[in-house]
PDB file of C-alpha atoms and ligand atoms in Angstrom:
ATOM      1  CA  MET A   1      -9.017  68.244  -3.896  1.00  0.00           C
ATOM      2  CA  LYS A   2     -12.595  67.788  -5.032  1.00  0.00           C
ATOM      3  CA  THR A   3     -15.364  66.988  -2.557  1.00  0.00           C
ATOM      4  CA  VAL A   4     -17.894  64.263  -3.269  1.00  0.00           C
ATOM      5  CA  GLY A   5     -21.643  63.985  -2.812  1.00  0.00           C
ATOM      6  CA  ILE A   6     -22.945  60.423  -3.089  1.00  0.00           C
ATOM      7  CA  LEU A   7     -26.465  59.641  -4.320  1.00  0.00           C
ATOM      8  CA  ILE A   8     -27.981  56.325  -3.232  1.00  0.00           C
ATOM      9  CA  SER A   9     -31.367  54.670  -3.497  1.00  0.00           C
ATOM     10  CA  GLY A  10     -30.960  51.604  -1.313  1.00  0.00           C
ATOM     11  CA  ARG A  11     -28.556  49.563   0.732  1.00  0.00           C
ATOM     12  CA  GLY A  12     -25.600  51.749  -0.177  1.00  0.00           C
ATOM     13  CA  SER A  13     -22.800  49.215   0.048  1.00  0.00           C
ATOM     14  CA  ASN A  14     -20.799  51.043  -2.646  1.00  0.00           C
ATOM     15  CA  MET A  15     -21.248  54.308  -0.729  1.00  0.00           C
ATOM     16  CA  MET A  16     -19.896  52.558   2.388  1.00  0.00           C
ATOM     17  CA  ALA A  17     -16.878  51.286   0.432  1.00  0.00           C
ATOM     18  CA  LEU A  18     -16.165  54.826  -0.812  1.00  0.00           C
ATOM     19  CA  VAL A  19     -16.406  56.321   2.688  1.00  0.00           C
ATOM     20  CA  GLU A  20     -14.273  53.569   4.208  1.00  0.00           C
ATOM     21  CA  ALA A  21     -11.617  54.105   1.532  1.00  0.00           C
ATOM     22  CA  GLY A  22     -11.226  57.725   2.673  1.00  0.00           C
ATOM     23  CA  ILE A  23     -12.910  59.455  -0.274  1.00  0.00           C
ATOM     24  CA  PRO A  24     -13.730  63.042   0.845  1.00  0.00           C
ATOM     25  CA  VAL A  25     -17.527  62.693   1.136  1.00  0.00           C
ATOM     26  CA  ALA A  26     -19.430  65.841   2.160  1.00  0.00           C
ATOM     27  CA  LEU A  27     -22.992  64.589   1.660  1.00  0.00           C
ATOM     28  CA  VAL A  28     -24.913  61.348   1.200  1.00  0.00           C
ATOM     29  CA  ALA A  29     -28.275  62.013  -0.442  1.00  0.00           C
ATOM     30  CA  SER A  30     -31.155  59.745  -1.368  1.00  0.00           C
ATOM     31  CA  ASP A  31     -34.459  59.831  -3.223  1.00  0.00           C
ATOM     32  CA  ARG A  32     -35.673  57.306  -0.632  1.00  0.00           C
ATOM     33  CA  PRO A  33     -35.891  58.718   2.882  1.00  0.00           C
ATOM     34  CA  ASP A  34     -35.873  55.124   4.218  1.00  0.00           C
ATOM     35  CA  ALA A  35     -32.683  54.121   2.363  1.00  0.00           C
ATOM     36  CA  PRO A  36     -30.674  52.065   4.884  1.00  0.00           C
ATOM     37  CA  GLY A  37     -27.414  53.715   3.833  1.00  0.00           C
ATOM     38  CA  LEU A  38     -28.542  57.113   5.166  1.00  0.00           C
ATOM     39  CA  ALA A  39     -28.508  55.999   8.803  1.00  0.00           C
ATOM     40  CA  TRP A  40     -25.113  54.383   8.287  1.00  0.00           C
ATOM     41  CA  ALA A  41     -23.701  57.674   6.967  1.00  0.00           C
ATOM     42  CA  ARG A  42     -25.335  59.746   9.720  1.00  0.00           C
ATOM     43  CA  ASP A  43     -23.835  57.429  12.348  1.00  0.00           C
ATOM     44  CA  ARG A  44     -20.421  58.293  10.944  1.00  0.00           C
ATOM     45  CA  GLY A  45     -20.998  62.037  11.141  1.00  0.00           C
ATOM     46  CA  ILE A  46     -21.584  62.525   7.422  1.00  0.00           C
ATOM     47  CA  ALA A  47     -24.288  65.034   6.447  1.00  0.00           C
ATOM     48  CA  THR A  48     -27.292  63.431   4.759  1.00  0.00           C
ATOM     49  CA  PHE A  49     -30.169  64.678   2.641  1.00  0.00           C
ATOM     50  CA  ALA A  50     -33.315  62.740   1.830  1.00  0.00           C
ATOM     51  CA  LEU A  51     -36.170  63.772  -0.395  1.00  0.00           C
ATOM     52  CA  SER A  52     -38.659  61.801  -2.476  1.00  0.00           C
ATOM     53  CA  PRO A  53     -39.682  63.262  -5.824  1.00  0.00           C
ATOM     54  CA  LYS A  54     -43.177  61.908  -5.225  1.00  0.00           C
ATOM     55  CA  GLY A  55     -45.648  64.767  -5.002  1.00  0.00           C
ATOM     56  CA  ILE A  56     -43.230  67.567  -5.945  1.00  0.00           C
ATOM     57  CA  GLY A  57     -42.129  66.441  -9.425  1.00  0.00           C
ATOM     58  CA  LYS A  58     -38.719  65.754 -10.923  1.00  0.00           C
ATOM     59  CA  ALA A  59     -37.681  69.377 -11.574  1.00  0.00           C
ATOM     60  CA  ALA A  60     -38.377  70.562  -8.017  1.00  0.00           C
ATOM     61  CA  TYR A  61     -36.806  67.422  -6.581  1.00  0.00           C
ATOM     62  CA  GLU A  62     -33.627  67.848  -8.607  1.00  0.00           C
ATOM     63  CA  ALA A  63     -33.407  71.557  -7.747  1.00  0.00           C
ATOM     64  CA  GLU A  64     -33.434  70.621  -4.041  1.00  0.00           C
ATOM     65  CA  VAL A  65     -30.818  67.906  -4.520  1.00  0.00           C
ATOM     66  CA  ASP A  66     -28.644  70.334  -6.497  1.00  0.00           C
ATOM     67  CA  ALA A  67     -28.961  72.969  -3.763  1.00  0.00           C
ATOM     68  CA  ALA A  68     -28.110  70.471  -1.016  1.00  0.00           C
ATOM     69  CA  LEU A  69     -25.015  69.258  -2.887  1.00  0.00           C
ATOM     70  CA  ARG A  70     -23.772  72.789  -3.518  1.00  0.00           C
ATOM     71  CA  ALA A  71     -24.526  73.916   0.055  1.00  0.00           C
ATOM     72  CA  ALA A  72     -22.420  70.986   1.301  1.00  0.00           C
ATOM     73  CA  GLY A  73     -19.545  72.095  -0.954  1.00  0.00           C
ATOM     74  CA  CYS A  74     -19.658  69.093  -3.285  1.00  0.00           C
ATOM     75  CA  THR A  75     -17.866  69.445  -6.611  1.00  0.00           C
ATOM     76  CA  VAL A  76     -18.259  65.831  -7.750  1.00  0.00           C
ATOM     77  CA  ILE A  77     -21.309  63.534  -7.629  1.00  0.00           C
ATOM     78  CA  ALA A  78     -20.877  59.772  -7.292  1.00  0.00           C
ATOM     79  CA  LEU A  79     -23.930  57.688  -8.120  1.00  0.00           C
ATOM     80  CA  ALA A  80     -23.880  54.518  -6.023  1.00  0.00           C
ATOM     81  CA  GLY A  81     -26.929  52.390  -6.677  1.00  0.00           C
ATOM     82  CA  TYR A  82     -28.950  55.503  -7.493  1.00  0.00           C
ATOM     83  CA  MET A  83     -31.874  54.137  -9.471  1.00  0.00           C
ATOM     84  CA  ARG A  84     -33.294  57.295 -11.086  1.00  0.00           C
ATOM     85  CA  LEU A  85     -32.434  58.900 -14.385  1.00  0.00           C
ATOM     86  CA  LEU A  86     -31.066  62.397 -13.922  1.00  0.00           C
ATOM     87  CA  SER A  87     -32.582  65.005 -16.231  1.00  0.00           C
ATOM     88  CA  ASP A  88     -30.560  66.455 -19.118  1.00  0.00           C
ATOM     89  CA  ASP A  89     -30.661  69.789 -17.314  1.00  0.00           C
ATOM     90  CA  PHE A  90     -29.155  68.353 -14.111  1.00  0.00           C
ATOM     91  CA  VAL A  91     -26.454  66.491 -16.061  1.00  0.00           C
ATOM     92  CA  ALA A  92     -25.593  69.694 -17.944  1.00  0.00           C
ATOM     93  CA  ARG A  93     -25.239  71.646 -14.690  1.00  0.00           C
ATOM     94  CA  TRP A  94     -22.715  69.062 -13.431  1.00  0.00           C
ATOM     95  CA  ARG A  95     -21.057  68.381 -16.791  1.00  0.00           C
ATOM     96  CA  ASP A  96     -18.226  65.809 -16.481  1.00  0.00           C
ATOM     97  CA  GLN A  97     -18.483  65.866 -12.684  1.00  0.00           C
ATOM     98  CA  ILE A  98     -20.943  62.974 -12.216  1.00  0.00           C
ATOM     99  CA  VAL A  99     -19.658  59.389 -12.137  1.00  0.00           C
ATOM    100  CA  ASN A 100     -21.577  56.121 -11.843  1.00  0.00           C
ATOM    101  CA  ILE A 101     -20.891  52.472 -11.119  1.00  0.00           C
ATOM    102  CA  HIS A 102     -22.768  50.012 -13.288  1.00  0.00           C
ATOM    103  CA  PRO A 103     -22.851  46.215 -12.808  1.00  0.00           C
ATOM    104  CA  SER A 104     -21.781  45.132 -16.293  1.00  0.00           C
ATOM    105  CA  LEU A 105     -18.876  45.442 -18.668  1.00  0.00           C
ATOM    106  CA  LEU A 106     -20.223  48.438 -20.585  1.00  0.00           C
ATOM    107  CA  PRO A 107     -21.127  48.909 -23.374  1.00  0.00           C
ATOM    108  CA  LEU A 108     -22.743  45.504 -22.705  1.00  0.00           C
ATOM    109  CA  TYR A 109     -26.011  45.442 -20.760  1.00  0.00           C
ATOM    110  CA  LYS A 110     -26.952  49.029 -20.129  1.00  0.00           C
ATOM    111  CA  GLY A 111     -29.955  49.450 -17.839  1.00  0.00           C
ATOM    112  CA  LEU A 112     -31.389  46.796 -15.533  1.00  0.00           C
ATOM    113  CA  ASP A 113     -31.094  43.007 -15.017  1.00  0.00           C
ATOM    114  CA  THR A 114     -27.485  42.972 -16.136  1.00  0.00           C
ATOM    115  CA  HIS A 115     -26.539  39.683 -14.449  1.00  0.00           C
ATOM    116  CA  ALA A 116     -29.500  37.705 -15.788  1.00  0.00           C
ATOM    117  CA  ARG A 117     -28.752  39.030 -19.266  1.00  0.00           C
ATOM    118  CA  ALA A 118     -25.058  38.056 -19.029  1.00  0.00           C
ATOM    119  CA  ILE A 119     -25.943  34.522 -17.871  1.00  0.00           C
ATOM    120  CA  HIS A 120     -28.650  34.177 -20.532  1.00  0.00           C
ATOM    121  CA  ALA A 121     -26.164  35.198 -23.227  1.00  0.00           C
ATOM    122  CA  GLY A 122     -23.740  32.496 -22.058  1.00  0.00           C
ATOM    123  CA  ASP A 123     -21.008  35.009 -21.225  1.00  0.00           C
ATOM    124  CA  ARG A 124     -17.922  33.570 -19.516  1.00  0.00           C
ATOM    125  CA  VAL A 125     -16.930  36.946 -18.078  1.00  0.00           C
ATOM    126  CA  ALA A 126     -19.061  39.608 -16.381  1.00  0.00           C
ATOM    127  CA  GLY A 127     -18.010  42.606 -14.338  1.00  0.00           C
ATOM    128  CA  CYS A 128     -18.575  46.240 -13.495  1.00  0.00           C
ATOM    129  CA  SER A 129     -17.767  49.644 -14.951  1.00  0.00           C
ATOM    130  CA  VAL A 130     -17.220  53.145 -13.616  1.00  0.00           C
ATOM    131  CA  HIS A 131     -18.102  55.841 -16.137  1.00  0.00           C
ATOM    132  CA  VAL A 132     -18.816  59.525 -16.523  1.00  0.00           C
ATOM    133  CA  VAL A 133     -22.552  60.281 -16.576  1.00  0.00           C
ATOM    134  CA  THR A 134     -23.978  61.919 -19.696  1.00  0.00           C
ATOM    135  CA  GLU A 135     -27.530  62.458 -20.919  1.00  0.00           C
ATOM    136  CA  GLU A 136     -27.489  59.004 -22.533  1.00  0.00           C
ATOM    137  CA  LEU A 137     -28.057  56.070 -20.143  1.00  0.00           C
ATOM    138  CA  ASP A 138     -24.845  54.248 -19.105  1.00  0.00           C
ATOM    139  CA  ALA A 139     -22.993  55.615 -22.142  1.00  0.00           C
ATOM    140  CA  GLY A 140     -20.434  58.167 -20.867  1.00  0.00           C
ATOM    141  CA  ALA A 141     -16.651  57.770 -21.022  1.00  0.00           C
ATOM    142  CA  LEU A 142     -15.341  54.704 -19.211  1.00  0.00           C
ATOM    143  CA  LEU A 143     -13.010  55.406 -16.276  1.00  0.00           C
ATOM    144  CA  GLY A 144     -12.351  51.793 -15.287  1.00  0.00           C
ATOM    145  CA  GLN A 145     -13.678  48.241 -15.351  1.00  0.00           C
ATOM    146  CA  ALA A 146     -13.193  45.019 -13.385  1.00  0.00           C
ATOM    147  CA  GLU A 147     -13.865  41.552 -14.785  1.00  0.00           C
ATOM    148  CA  VAL A 148     -15.468  38.715 -12.831  1.00  0.00           C
ATOM    149  CA  PRO A 149     -15.750  35.132 -14.136  1.00  0.00           C
ATOM    150  CA  VAL A 150     -19.223  33.719 -14.696  1.00  0.00           C
ATOM    151  CA  LEU A 151     -19.306  30.236 -13.120  1.00  0.00           C
ATOM    152  CA  PRO A 152     -21.270  27.367 -14.697  1.00  0.00           C
ATOM    153  CA  ASP A 153     -23.825  27.201 -11.872  1.00  0.00           C
ATOM    154  CA  ASP A 154     -24.179  30.968 -11.361  1.00  0.00           C
ATOM    155  CA  THR A 155     -27.617  32.471 -10.792  1.00  0.00           C
ATOM    156  CA  PRO A 156     -28.207  36.216 -11.188  1.00  0.00           C
ATOM    157  CA  ASP A 157     -27.912  36.484  -7.380  1.00  0.00           C
ATOM    158  CA  THR A 158     -24.636  34.596  -6.987  1.00  0.00           C
ATOM    159  CA  LEU A 159     -23.105  36.507  -9.898  1.00  0.00           C
ATOM    160  CA  ALA A 160     -24.397  39.815  -8.497  1.00  0.00           C
ATOM    161  CA  ALA A 161     -22.730  39.106  -5.146  1.00  0.00           C
ATOM    162  CA  ARG A 162     -19.379  38.404  -6.795  1.00  0.00           C
ATOM    163  CA  VAL A 163     -19.634  41.472  -9.032  1.00  0.00           C
ATOM    164  CA  LEU A 164     -20.614  43.620  -6.031  1.00  0.00           C
ATOM    165  CA  ALA A 165     -17.405  42.600  -4.233  1.00  0.00           C
ATOM    166  CA  ALA A 166     -15.483  43.716  -7.340  1.00  0.00           C
ATOM    167  CA  GLU A 167     -17.434  47.003  -7.366  1.00  0.00           C
ATOM    168  CA  HIS A 168     -16.275  47.678  -3.803  1.00  0.00           C
ATOM    169  CA  ARG A 169     -12.666  47.423  -4.936  1.00  0.00           C
ATOM    170  CA  LEU A 170     -13.017  49.220  -8.270  1.00  0.00           C
ATOM    171  CA  TYR A 171     -15.106  52.258  -7.331  1.00  0.00           C
ATOM    172  CA  PRO A 172     -12.868  53.637  -4.535  1.00  0.00           C
ATOM    173  CA  ARG A 173      -9.765  53.207  -6.684  1.00  0.00           C
ATOM    174  CA  ILE A 174     -11.254  55.004  -9.692  1.00  0.00           C
ATOM    175  CA  LEU A 175     -12.950  57.743  -7.685  1.00  0.00           C
ATOM    176  CA  LYS A 176      -9.724  58.466  -5.796  1.00  0.00           C
ATOM    177  CA  GLU A 177      -7.999  59.098  -9.126  1.00  0.00           C
ATOM    178  CA  PHE A 178     -10.951  61.181 -10.332  1.00  0.00           C
ATOM    179  CA  VAL A 179     -11.058  63.524  -7.312  1.00  0.00           C
ATOM    180  CA  SER A 180      -7.323  64.124  -7.340  1.00  0.00           C
ATOM    181  CA  ARG A 181      -7.212  65.072 -11.052  1.00  0.00           C
TER     182      ARG A 181
HETATM  183  C1  GAR B   1     -24.768  47.929  -7.426  1.00  0.00           C
HETATM  184  O1  GAR B   1     -24.583  46.653  -7.947  1.00  0.00           O
HETATM  185  C2  GAR B   1     -24.646  48.974  -8.526  1.00  0.00           C
HETATM  186  O2  GAR B   1     -23.682  48.664  -9.478  1.00  0.00           O
HETATM  187  C3  GAR B   1     -26.030  48.905  -9.120  1.00  0.00           C
HETATM  188  O3  GAR B   1     -26.905  48.776  -8.024  1.00  0.00           O
HETATM  189  C4  GAR B   1     -26.216  48.126  -6.959  1.00  0.00           C
HETATM  190  C5  GAR B   1     -26.315  49.028  -5.757  1.00  0.00           C
HETATM  191  O4  GAR B   1     -25.781  48.397  -4.616  1.00  0.00           O
HETATM  192  N1  GAR B   1     -26.293  50.087  -9.870  1.00  0.00           N
HETATM  193  C6  GAR B   1     -27.064  50.111 -10.943  1.00  0.00           C
HETATM  194  O5  GAR B   1     -27.651  49.121 -11.365  1.00  0.00           O
HETATM  195  C7  GAR B   1     -27.210  51.464 -11.586  1.00  0.00           C
HETATM  196  N2  GAR B   1     -27.898  51.359 -12.824  1.00  0.00           N
HETATM  197  P1  GAR B   1     -25.424  49.280  -3.336  1.00  0.00           P
HETATM  198  O6  GAR B   1     -26.641  50.157  -3.020  1.00  0.00           O
HETATM  199  O7  GAR B   1     -25.201  48.260  -2.253  1.00  0.00           O
HETATM  200  O8  GAR B   1     -24.208  50.080  -3.648  1.00  0.00           O
END
């Protein structure tokens, strides 16, 4: 069985869904020492690691994150609302072992503001995707997707809330399959 390290930048609701689903999580790490999800993980006895790249640079920051993940015994990295781009070097060191959840039906709407873009385009269906992380943003092999209807009066916020609920169902299911491969 593989062991997972989760990287978060904020509220961490996907991380919480993964932990609550029984995914074997050895470390929760964040680039934001004040990320609310860190305290939640600590309260549940999960090891945490927090370091900001500010002041030390991306290479030193990523070397520390890499060391913390390996020291905790992680063999898989799950990005869960982690809002930084990992360097090509980091991705290469964890080749095919990093997965991400993205709030759109990839390959549609890579990057940010996915819900506003889906509404603006007049899409009837939105959703979320779990994919393998490669050097190219939001472009690695798809592992699973969930569709969510776009309602006529949806705002980016109301659509985001409905997609987030779908993320909480999709990510644990896909990651469970991934770690038991
Ligand atoms: C989620 O909607 C996730 O899909 C998105 O950020 C949110 C994080 O919520 N991720 C991205 O946009 C990555 N590019 P969470 O911190 O509550 O899990």
